[in-house]
Amino acid sequence: MGRRREDGAEHRPNGTPPPRPRRRPTIQDLARAAGTSPSTASRALSGNGYVGADVRARVLEAAERIGYVPDINARTLRNRRSRAVGVLISDLRNPFYANLAAGIEQRLRSAGYHVIVVNNDGEQDAEAEGARTFLAVRVSAAIITPVSDRAVRMLMDDGVPVVQADRMVDGLTTDGVLVDNVQGARRITDHLIELGHTRIALLIDETDWTTGAGRLAGYRAALRDAGLPVDPGLIVPTRFQPDTARAAVTALLERRPDVTALFAANNRLAEGAFQALQEGGHRMPEDVSLVAFDDVPWMSMVSPGITTVDQHTDDLGRACAQLVVDRIAGAPAGQTTVRYIQPSIVVRASTAPPRTTTAASVRPDPGPATAAPTA
């Protein structure tokens, strides 16, 4: 038996050649081991075509025993497409995208598909490279949180069904699953208004996509419906990083000390806003109430817990995967589907009436909300 030297190189005494890898079992080997024909063994593994339950169990047991692994490359060449679905995600370090990918993978795995996840860090070139990878392995379909239209067009031009998730590119007709951003932003802003807040700032990183545009629209609609002015000075643009959001909130509160509530348009901006309030000595919710769009784990773990819009991200992912399954199964070409996930409000301890408003004068919060215990 070979020993490993301290420098990491493997030492083989007397120049013994390394062992030759064993031959991979073929479908013919599996058929002999299971006592079936190769075509029956193939159907039992793929799930395509009828095979009795006892035969399927026998084939699966034999595959485990002899170490048989299907040759995906050979199957792909025969069928033009693989049983793989590509998933292009903007930032797997962000809990939102990680949960989205988990929901997608769960549903596709149960339907017998493999998932290839590519993280593009929100960069267009990396997204296009991910699309090229999907084309190279001949994925059956792709799910994308698009950064631009490049990757979507590349896949569509090759006939690959595409589902756009969370946001959609204008002018491209594909299936999609979106959160009702307008309704979610409207309801969380209504929550603050019903508590008595009239000077509510919105911290937002983009308004070009359906996500940011919808959240801005919902914020504005809630203010208008309540008879409050939409103050451009309270709409604070920033970049999609906690550090820049923290600086933006610090500058806002120095410029506008009359602000009593802050709405962060996503979880990354909320992280920066929370840090800015703590570092600036602003008490939550006594001095400033804080709400956010997108409920992620840390929001229930800090003190005070953050009142937020729950996007039901796992449901979003599963809905994307179901559209893929339906499309591959033969949904009519040319008829695209866009589904909306309805968000809900999770009320925690970061919101309360403003310091100049008594609790007795506060109107009740309309609409359902999910109460959550303080962390």
mmCIF file of C-alpha atoms in Angstrom, residues 46-356:
data_model
loop_
_atom_site.group_PDB
_atom_site.id
_atom_site.type_symbol
_atom_site.label_atom_id
_atom_site.label_comp_id
_atom_site.label_asym_id
_atom_site.label_seq_id
_atom_site.Cartn_x
_atom_site.Cartn_y
_atom_site.Cartn_z
ATOM 1 C CA SER A 46 -35.469 6.921 -15.971
ATOM 2 C CA GLY A 47 -39.122 6.593 -15.023
ATOM 3 C CA ASN A 48 -40.084 6.902 -18.692
ATOM 4 C CA GLY A 49 -42.474 4.118 -19.666
ATOM 5 C CA TYR A 50 -44.192 1.469 -17.571
ATOM 6 C CA VAL A 51 -42.214 -0.864 -15.343
ATOM 7 C CA GLY A 52 -43.719 -2.933 -12.548
ATOM 8 C CA ALA A 53 -42.914 -1.858 -8.998
ATOM 9 C CA ASP A 54 -41.162 -5.140 -8.208
ATOM 10 C CA VAL A 55 -39.002 -4.894 -11.333
ATOM 11 C CA ARG A 56 -38.111 -1.270 -10.596
ATOM 12 C CA ALA A 57 -37.095 -2.197 -7.056
ATOM 13 C CA ARG A 58 -34.974 -5.074 -8.375
ATOM 14 C CA VAL A 59 -33.210 -2.815 -10.889
ATOM 15 C CA LEU A 60 -32.523 -0.132 -8.298
ATOM 16 C CA GLU A 61 -31.130 -2.712 -5.885
ATOM 17 C CA ALA A 62 -28.879 -4.145 -8.583
ATOM 18 C CA ALA A 63 -27.660 -0.664 -9.564
ATOM 19 C CA GLU A 64 -26.687 0.003 -5.974
ATOM 20 C CA ARG A 65 -25.004 -3.371 -5.630
ATOM 21 C CA ILE A 66 -22.831 -3.203 -8.759
ATOM 22 C CA GLY A 67 -22.238 0.545 -8.620
ATOM 23 C CA TYR A 68 -24.045 1.429 -11.842
ATOM 24 C CA VAL A 69 -24.270 5.138 -12.703
ATOM 25 C CA PRO A 70 -26.200 6.246 -15.820
ATOM 26 C CA ASP A 71 -24.109 7.798 -18.590
ATOM 27 C CA ILE A 72 -25.696 11.232 -18.694
ATOM 28 C CA ASN A 73 -23.542 12.362 -21.614
ATOM 29 C CA ALA A 74 -24.678 9.465 -23.790
ATOM 30 C CA ARG A 75 -28.311 10.069 -22.903
ATOM 31 C CA THR A 76 -27.937 13.765 -23.669
ATOM 32 C CA LEU A 77 -26.508 13.045 -27.111
ATOM 33 C CA ARG A 78 -29.400 10.719 -27.917
ATOM 34 C CA ASN A 79 -32.156 12.989 -26.629
ATOM 35 C CA ARG A 80 -30.671 16.383 -27.541
ATOM 36 C CA ARG A 81 -31.373 17.605 -23.977
ATOM 37 C CA SER A 82 -30.247 16.343 -20.586
ATOM 38 C CA ARG A 83 -32.308 15.857 -17.435
ATOM 39 C CA ALA A 84 -30.509 18.890 -16.016
ATOM 40 C CA VAL A 85 -31.986 22.322 -15.381
ATOM 41 C CA GLY A 86 -29.696 25.344 -15.135
ATOM 42 C CA VAL A 87 -30.223 27.892 -12.368
ATOM 43 C CA LEU A 88 -28.480 31.275 -12.687
ATOM 44 C CA ILE A 89 -28.529 33.072 -9.339
ATOM 45 C CA SER A 90 -27.363 36.614 -8.641
ATOM 46 C CA ASP A 91 -25.723 36.132 -5.218
ATOM 47 C CA LEU A 92 -25.762 32.862 -3.284
ATOM 48 C CA ARG A 93 -24.304 34.632 -0.244
ATOM 49 C CA ASN A 94 -27.579 36.525 0.064
ATOM 50 C CA PRO A 95 -30.090 34.422 2.058
ATOM 51 C CA PHE A 96 -32.869 35.399 -0.352
ATOM 52 C CA TYR A 97 -31.133 33.808 -3.344
ATOM 53 C CA ALA A 98 -29.931 30.817 -1.316
ATOM 54 C CA ASN A 99 -33.504 30.093 -0.203
ATOM 55 C CA LEU A 100 -34.755 30.618 -3.751
ATOM 56 C CA ALA A 101 -32.252 28.063 -5.071
ATOM 57 C CA ALA A 102 -33.213 25.623 -2.312
ATOM 58 C CA GLY A 103 -36.902 25.839 -3.238
ATOM 59 C CA ILE A 104 -36.078 25.295 -6.909
ATOM 60 C CA GLU A 105 -33.825 22.317 -6.215
ATOM 61 C CA GLN A 106 -36.343 20.659 -3.905
ATOM 62 C CA ARG A 107 -39.130 20.649 -6.490
ATOM 63 C CA LEU A 108 -36.943 19.697 -9.462
ATOM 64 C CA ARG A 109 -35.268 16.857 -7.589
ATOM 65 C CA SER A 110 -38.682 15.423 -6.705
ATOM 66 C CA ALA A 111 -39.551 15.556 -10.424
ATOM 67 C CA GLY A 112 -36.405 13.637 -11.377
ATOM 68 C CA TYR A 113 -34.243 16.519 -12.646
ATOM 69 C CA HIS A 114 -30.678 17.449 -11.792
ATOM 70 C CA VAL A 115 -29.899 21.069 -10.967
ATOM 71 C CA ILE A 116 -26.816 22.990 -12.066
ATOM 72 C CA VAL A 117 -26.499 26.178 -10.012
ATOM 73 C CA VAL A 118 -24.270 29.019 -11.241
ATOM 74 C CA ASN A 119 -23.647 32.120 -9.138
ATOM 75 C CA ASN A 120 -22.970 35.225 -11.237
ATOM 76 C CA ASP A 121 -22.422 37.806 -8.448
ATOM 77 C CA GLY A 122 -24.760 40.137 -10.291
ATOM 78 C CA GLU A 123 -22.308 40.577 -13.170
ATOM 79 C CA GLN A 124 -23.450 40.494 -16.786
ATOM 80 C CA ASP A 125 -20.328 38.760 -18.138
ATOM 81 C CA ALA A 126 -20.522 36.032 -15.500
ATOM 82 C CA GLU A 127 -24.207 35.594 -16.273
ATOM 83 C CA ALA A 128 -23.490 35.168 -19.992
ATOM 84 C CA GLU A 129 -20.741 32.655 -19.200
ATOM 85 C CA GLY A 130 -23.216 30.706 -17.071
ATOM 86 C CA ALA A 131 -25.658 30.624 -20.005
ATOM 87 C CA ARG A 132 -22.899 29.275 -22.256
ATOM 88 C CA THR A 133 -22.234 26.532 -19.700
ATOM 89 C CA PHE A 134 -25.903 25.578 -19.741
ATOM 90 C CA LEU A 135 -25.870 25.376 -23.531
ATOM 91 C CA ALA A 136 -22.733 23.230 -23.470
ATOM 92 C CA VAL A 137 -24.361 20.610 -21.233
ATOM 93 C CA ARG A 138 -27.683 20.916 -23.081
ATOM 94 C CA VAL A 139 -29.932 21.732 -20.157
ATOM 95 C CA SER A 140 -33.627 21.032 -20.569
ATOM 96 C CA ALA A 141 -34.563 24.476 -19.222
ATOM 97 C CA ALA A 142 -33.156 27.370 -17.215
ATOM 98 C CA ILE A 143 -34.276 29.535 -14.313
ATOM 99 C CA ILE A 144 -32.646 32.963 -14.116
ATOM 100 C CA THR A 145 -32.719 35.976 -11.823
ATOM 101 C CA PRO A 146 -31.672 38.181 -14.739
ATOM 102 C CA VAL A 147 -28.979 40.835 -14.558
ATOM 103 C CA SER A 148 -29.422 41.792 -18.232
ATOM 104 C CA ASP A 149 -31.147 40.376 -21.295
ATOM 105 C CA ARG A 150 -27.995 38.701 -22.675
ATOM 106 C CA ALA A 151 -28.250 35.318 -20.977
ATOM 107 C CA VAL A 152 -32.000 35.080 -21.468
ATOM 108 C CA ARG A 153 -31.666 35.796 -25.190
ATOM 109 C CA MET A 154 -28.794 33.314 -25.619
ATOM 110 C CA LEU A 155 -30.857 30.509 -24.126
ATOM 111 C CA MET A 156 -34.070 31.436 -25.937
ATOM 112 C CA ASP A 157 -32.231 31.587 -29.269
ATOM 113 C CA ASP A 158 -31.126 27.986 -28.706
ATOM 114 C CA GLY A 159 -34.669 26.860 -27.911
ATOM 115 C CA VAL A 160 -34.118 26.459 -24.161
ATOM 116 C CA PRO A 161 -37.255 27.269 -22.101
ATOM 117 C CA VAL A 162 -36.499 30.064 -19.628
ATOM 118 C CA VAL A 163 -38.265 31.038 -16.415
ATOM 119 C CA GLN A 164 -37.334 34.456 -15.059
ATOM 120 C CA ALA A 165 -37.431 34.551 -11.264
ATOM 121 C CA ASP A 166 -37.980 37.511 -8.920
ATOM 122 C CA ARG A 167 -37.588 40.038 -11.747
ATOM 123 C CA MET A 168 -38.106 40.139 -15.502
ATOM 124 C CA VAL A 169 -36.451 41.772 -18.488
ATOM 125 C CA ASP A 170 -38.723 44.081 -20.472
ATOM 126 C CA GLY A 171 -39.367 43.015 -24.052
ATOM 127 C CA LEU A 172 -38.592 39.315 -23.541
ATOM 128 C CA THR A 173 -41.538 36.926 -23.543
ATOM 129 C CA THR A 174 -40.802 34.057 -21.168
ATOM 130 C CA ASP A 175 -42.424 32.372 -18.217
ATOM 131 C CA GLY A 176 -41.812 34.119 -14.910
ATOM 132 C CA VAL A 177 -42.556 34.070 -11.201
ATOM 133 C CA LEU A 178 -42.583 37.362 -9.319
ATOM 134 C CA VAL A 179 -43.423 38.552 -5.850
ATOM 135 C CA ASP A 180 -46.217 41.132 -5.789
ATOM 136 C CA ASN A 181 -43.778 43.903 -4.902
ATOM 137 C CA VAL A 182 -46.330 46.699 -5.199
ATOM 138 C CA GLN A 183 -48.693 45.048 -2.734
ATOM 139 C CA GLY A 184 -45.922 44.125 -0.297
ATOM 140 C CA ALA A 185 -44.466 47.653 -0.227
ATOM 141 C CA ARG A 186 -47.905 49.171 0.037
ATOM 142 C CA ARG A 187 -48.872 47.049 3.021
ATOM 143 C CA ILE A 188 -45.635 47.627 4.946
ATOM 144 C CA THR A 189 -45.928 51.390 4.348
ATOM 145 C CA ASP A 190 -49.589 51.250 5.408
ATOM 146 C CA HIS A 191 -48.444 49.569 8.627
ATOM 147 C CA LEU A 192 -46.236 52.557 9.415
ATOM 148 C CA ILE A 193 -48.952 55.068 8.476
ATOM 149 C CA GLU A 194 -51.494 53.302 10.694
ATOM 150 C CA LEU A 195 -49.028 53.627 13.582
ATOM 151 C CA GLY A 196 -49.089 57.388 13.001
ATOM 152 C CA HIS A 197 -45.906 57.948 10.974
ATOM 153 C CA THR A 198 -46.051 60.705 8.362
ATOM 154 C CA ARG A 199 -42.347 61.177 7.556
ATOM 155 C CA ILE A 200 -41.346 57.785 6.199
ATOM 156 C CA ALA A 201 -38.092 57.474 4.269
ATOM 157 C CA LEU A 202 -37.515 54.809 1.606
ATOM 158 C CA LEU A 203 -34.013 53.373 1.187
ATOM 159 C CA ILE A 204 -33.789 51.784 -2.274
ATOM 160 C CA ASP A 205 -30.971 50.557 -4.516
ATOM 161 C CA GLU A 206 -32.626 50.314 -7.947
ATOM 162 C CA THR A 207 -35.845 51.149 -9.744
ATOM 163 C CA ASP A 208 -35.038 49.763 -13.206
ATOM 164 C CA TRP A 209 -36.222 46.217 -12.484
ATOM 165 C CA THR A 210 -39.701 45.026 -11.611
ATOM 166 C CA THR A 211 -38.565 44.512 -7.986
ATOM 167 C CA GLY A 212 -37.388 48.037 -7.184
ATOM 168 C CA ALA A 213 -39.934 49.743 -9.430
ATOM 169 C CA GLY A 214 -42.771 47.829 -7.765
ATOM 170 C CA ARG A 215 -41.582 48.602 -4.244
ATOM 171 C CA LEU A 216 -41.243 52.294 -5.032
ATOM 172 C CA ALA A 217 -44.718 52.290 -6.598
ATOM 173 C CA GLY A 218 -46.246 50.601 -3.556
ATOM 174 C CA TYR A 219 -44.599 53.078 -1.175
ATOM 175 C CA ARG A 220 -45.872 56.029 -3.184
ATOM 176 C CA ALA A 221 -49.371 54.588 -3.499
ATOM 177 C CA ALA A 222 -49.692 54.088 0.259
ATOM 178 C CA LEU A 223 -48.663 57.679 0.935
ATOM 179 C CA ARG A 224 -51.053 59.080 -1.684
ATOM 180 C CA ASP A 225 -53.972 56.988 -0.415
ATOM 181 C CA ALA A 226 -53.345 58.325 3.096
ATOM 182 C CA GLY A 227 -53.288 61.924 1.844
ATOM 183 C CA LEU A 228 -49.577 62.302 2.625
ATOM 184 C CA PRO A 229 -47.171 64.063 0.261
ATOM 185 C CA VAL A 230 -44.538 62.042 -1.575
ATOM 186 C CA ASP A 231 -41.400 63.906 -0.481
ATOM 187 C CA PRO A 232 -38.554 63.331 -2.998
ATOM 188 C CA GLY A 233 -36.063 64.105 -0.228
ATOM 189 C CA LEU A 234 -37.209 60.986 1.643
ATOM 190 C CA ILE A 235 -36.553 58.630 -1.278
ATOM 191 C CA VAL A 236 -32.912 57.725 -0.690
ATOM 192 C CA PRO A 237 -31.007 55.981 -3.504
ATOM 193 C CA THR A 238 -28.051 53.806 -2.588
ATOM 194 C CA ARG A 239 -26.116 50.769 -3.810
ATOM 195 C CA PHE A 240 -26.767 47.118 -2.990
ATOM 196 C CA GLN A 241 -24.252 46.890 -0.134
ATOM 197 C CA PRO A 242 -24.790 47.287 3.611
ATOM 198 C CA ASP A 243 -21.866 49.732 3.951
ATOM 199 C CA THR A 244 -23.259 52.183 1.404
ATOM 200 C CA ALA A 245 -26.733 51.829 2.890
ATOM 201 C CA ARG A 246 -25.349 52.551 6.349
ATOM 202 C CA ALA A 247 -23.675 55.731 5.096
ATOM 203 C CA ALA A 248 -26.846 56.797 3.281
ATOM 204 C CA VAL A 249 -28.983 56.390 6.403
ATOM 205 C CA THR A 250 -26.475 58.280 8.554
ATOM 206 C CA ALA A 251 -26.473 61.180 6.085
ATOM 207 C CA LEU A 252 -30.280 61.129 5.819
ATOM 208 C CA LEU A 253 -30.867 61.386 9.568
ATOM 209 C CA GLU A 254 -28.351 64.214 9.861
ATOM 210 C CA ARG A 255 -30.129 66.054 7.044
ATOM 211 C CA ARG A 256 -33.695 65.144 8.046
ATOM 212 C CA PRO A 257 -34.005 64.654 11.825
ATOM 213 C CA ASP A 258 -37.790 64.779 11.397
ATOM 214 C CA VAL A 259 -37.801 61.235 9.910
ATOM 215 C CA THR A 260 -39.561 58.833 12.271
ATOM 216 C CA ALA A 261 -39.683 55.677 10.120
ATOM 217 C CA LEU A 262 -37.419 54.023 7.593
ATOM 218 C CA PHE A 263 -38.363 51.445 4.945
ATOM 219 C CA ALA A 264 -35.396 49.453 3.570
ATOM 220 C CA ALA A 265 -36.305 47.967 0.185
ATOM 221 C CA ASN A 266 -34.362 44.701 0.641
ATOM 222 C CA ASN A 267 -32.528 42.695 3.279
ATOM 223 C CA ARG A 268 -29.050 44.003 2.396
ATOM 224 C CA LEU A 269 -30.170 47.606 2.744
ATOM 225 C CA ALA A 270 -31.923 46.732 5.996
ATOM 226 C CA GLU A 271 -28.651 45.369 7.351
ATOM 227 C CA GLY A 272 -26.921 48.693 6.684
ATOM 228 C CA ALA A 273 -29.849 50.692 8.060
ATOM 229 C CA PHE A 274 -29.896 48.657 11.280
ATOM 230 C CA GLN A 275 -26.167 49.259 11.755
ATOM 231 C CA ALA A 276 -26.527 52.992 11.093
ATOM 232 C CA LEU A 277 -29.304 53.358 13.656
ATOM 233 C CA GLN A 278 -27.368 51.471 16.297
ATOM 234 C CA GLU A 279 -24.092 53.287 15.686
ATOM 235 C CA GLY A 280 -25.856 56.665 15.621
ATOM 236 C CA GLY A 281 -27.517 56.089 18.978
ATOM 237 C CA HIS A 282 -31.025 56.067 17.479
ATOM 238 C CA ARG A 283 -33.323 53.843 19.516
ATOM 239 C CA MET A 284 -35.625 51.440 17.677
ATOM 240 C CA PRO A 285 -38.537 51.942 17.675
ATOM 241 C CA GLU A 286 -38.592 54.859 20.127
ATOM 242 C CA ASP A 287 -36.690 57.244 17.821
ATOM 243 C CA VAL A 288 -36.996 55.540 14.438
ATOM 244 C CA SER A 289 -39.133 52.587 13.350
ATOM 245 C CA LEU A 290 -37.468 50.281 10.840
ATOM 246 C CA VAL A 291 -39.157 47.971 8.327
ATOM 247 C CA ALA A 292 -37.715 45.916 5.488
ATOM 248 C CA PHE A 293 -38.696 43.999 2.392
ATOM 249 C CA ASP A 294 -37.586 40.340 2.552
ATOM 250 C CA ASP A 295 -37.615 38.394 5.795
ATOM 251 C CA VAL A 296 -34.259 36.671 6.361
ATOM 252 C CA PRO A 297 -33.098 34.831 9.508
ATOM 253 C CA TRP A 298 -31.049 37.586 11.138
ATOM 254 C CA MET A 299 -34.115 39.848 11.327
ATOM 255 C CA SER A 300 -35.724 37.622 13.967
ATOM 256 C CA MET A 301 -32.449 37.171 15.872
ATOM 257 C CA VAL A 302 -31.524 40.798 16.563
ATOM 258 C CA SER A 303 -33.053 43.041 19.207
ATOM 259 C CA PRO A 304 -35.401 44.546 18.356
ATOM 260 C CA GLY A 305 -36.598 42.087 15.735
ATOM 261 C CA ILE A 306 -37.309 43.686 12.379
ATOM 262 C CA THR A 307 -40.828 44.122 11.016
ATOM 263 C CA THR A 308 -40.660 42.924 7.443
ATOM 264 C CA VAL A 309 -42.311 41.715 4.258
ATOM 265 C CA ASP A 310 -42.048 37.942 3.934
ATOM 266 C CA GLN A 311 -41.673 37.050 0.241
ATOM 267 C CA HIS A 312 -42.185 33.310 0.876
ATOM 268 C CA THR A 313 -38.994 32.648 -1.060
ATOM 269 C CA ASP A 314 -39.236 28.856 -0.904
ATOM 270 C CA ASP A 315 -42.675 29.088 -2.527
ATOM 271 C CA LEU A 316 -41.210 31.383 -5.163
ATOM 272 C CA GLY A 317 -38.539 28.805 -5.972
ATOM 273 C CA ARG A 318 -40.982 25.916 -6.080
ATOM 274 C CA ALA A 319 -43.294 27.880 -8.383
ATOM 275 C CA CYS A 320 -40.375 28.538 -10.766
ATOM 276 C CA ALA A 321 -39.507 24.857 -10.776
ATOM 277 C CA GLN A 322 -43.106 23.843 -11.426
ATOM 278 C CA LEU A 323 -43.247 26.132 -14.457
ATOM 279 C CA VAL A 324 -40.115 24.390 -15.752
ATOM 280 C CA VAL A 325 -41.644 20.958 -15.193
ATOM 281 C CA ASP A 326 -44.841 22.016 -16.971
ATOM 282 C CA ARG A 327 -42.941 23.547 -19.882
ATOM 283 C CA ILE A 328 -40.768 20.477 -20.404
ATOM 284 C CA ALA A 329 -43.846 18.267 -20.171
ATOM 285 C CA GLY A 330 -45.305 20.066 -23.178
ATOM 286 C CA ALA A 331 -47.053 23.260 -22.135
ATOM 287 C CA PRO A 332 -48.310 24.980 -25.324
ATOM 288 C CA ALA A 333 -45.585 26.927 -27.094
ATOM 289 C CA GLY A 334 -46.175 30.658 -27.376
ATOM 290 C CA GLN A 335 -48.372 30.768 -24.254
ATOM 291 C CA THR A 336 -46.264 32.153 -21.446
ATOM 292 C CA THR A 337 -47.220 32.243 -17.798
ATOM 293 C CA VAL A 338 -46.320 34.856 -15.196
ATOM 294 C CA ARG A 339 -47.261 33.903 -11.651
ATOM 295 C CA TYR A 340 -47.301 36.186 -8.618
ATOM 296 C CA ILE A 341 -46.480 35.187 -5.049
ATOM 297 C CA GLN A 342 -48.442 37.191 -2.492
ATOM 298 C CA PRO A 343 -46.225 38.447 0.353
ATOM 299 C CA SER A 344 -47.263 38.845 3.964
ATOM 300 C CA ILE A 345 -46.257 41.180 6.787
ATOM 301 C CA VAL A 346 -44.362 39.924 9.836
ATOM 302 C CA VAL A 347 -44.720 42.427 12.692
ATOM 303 C CA ARG A 348 -41.886 42.506 15.213
ATOM 304 C CA ALA A 349 -40.602 44.997 17.772
ATOM 305 C CA SER A 350 -38.848 47.450 15.435
ATOM 306 C CA THR A 351 -42.067 49.395 14.765
ATOM 307 C CA ALA A 352 -44.167 51.503 17.119
ATOM 308 C CA PRO A 353 -46.018 54.841 17.085
ATOM 309 C CA PRO A 354 -43.681 57.810 16.548
ATOM 310 C CA ARG A 355 -42.391 59.641 19.575
ATOM 311 C CA THR A 356 -44.879 62.500 19.085
#
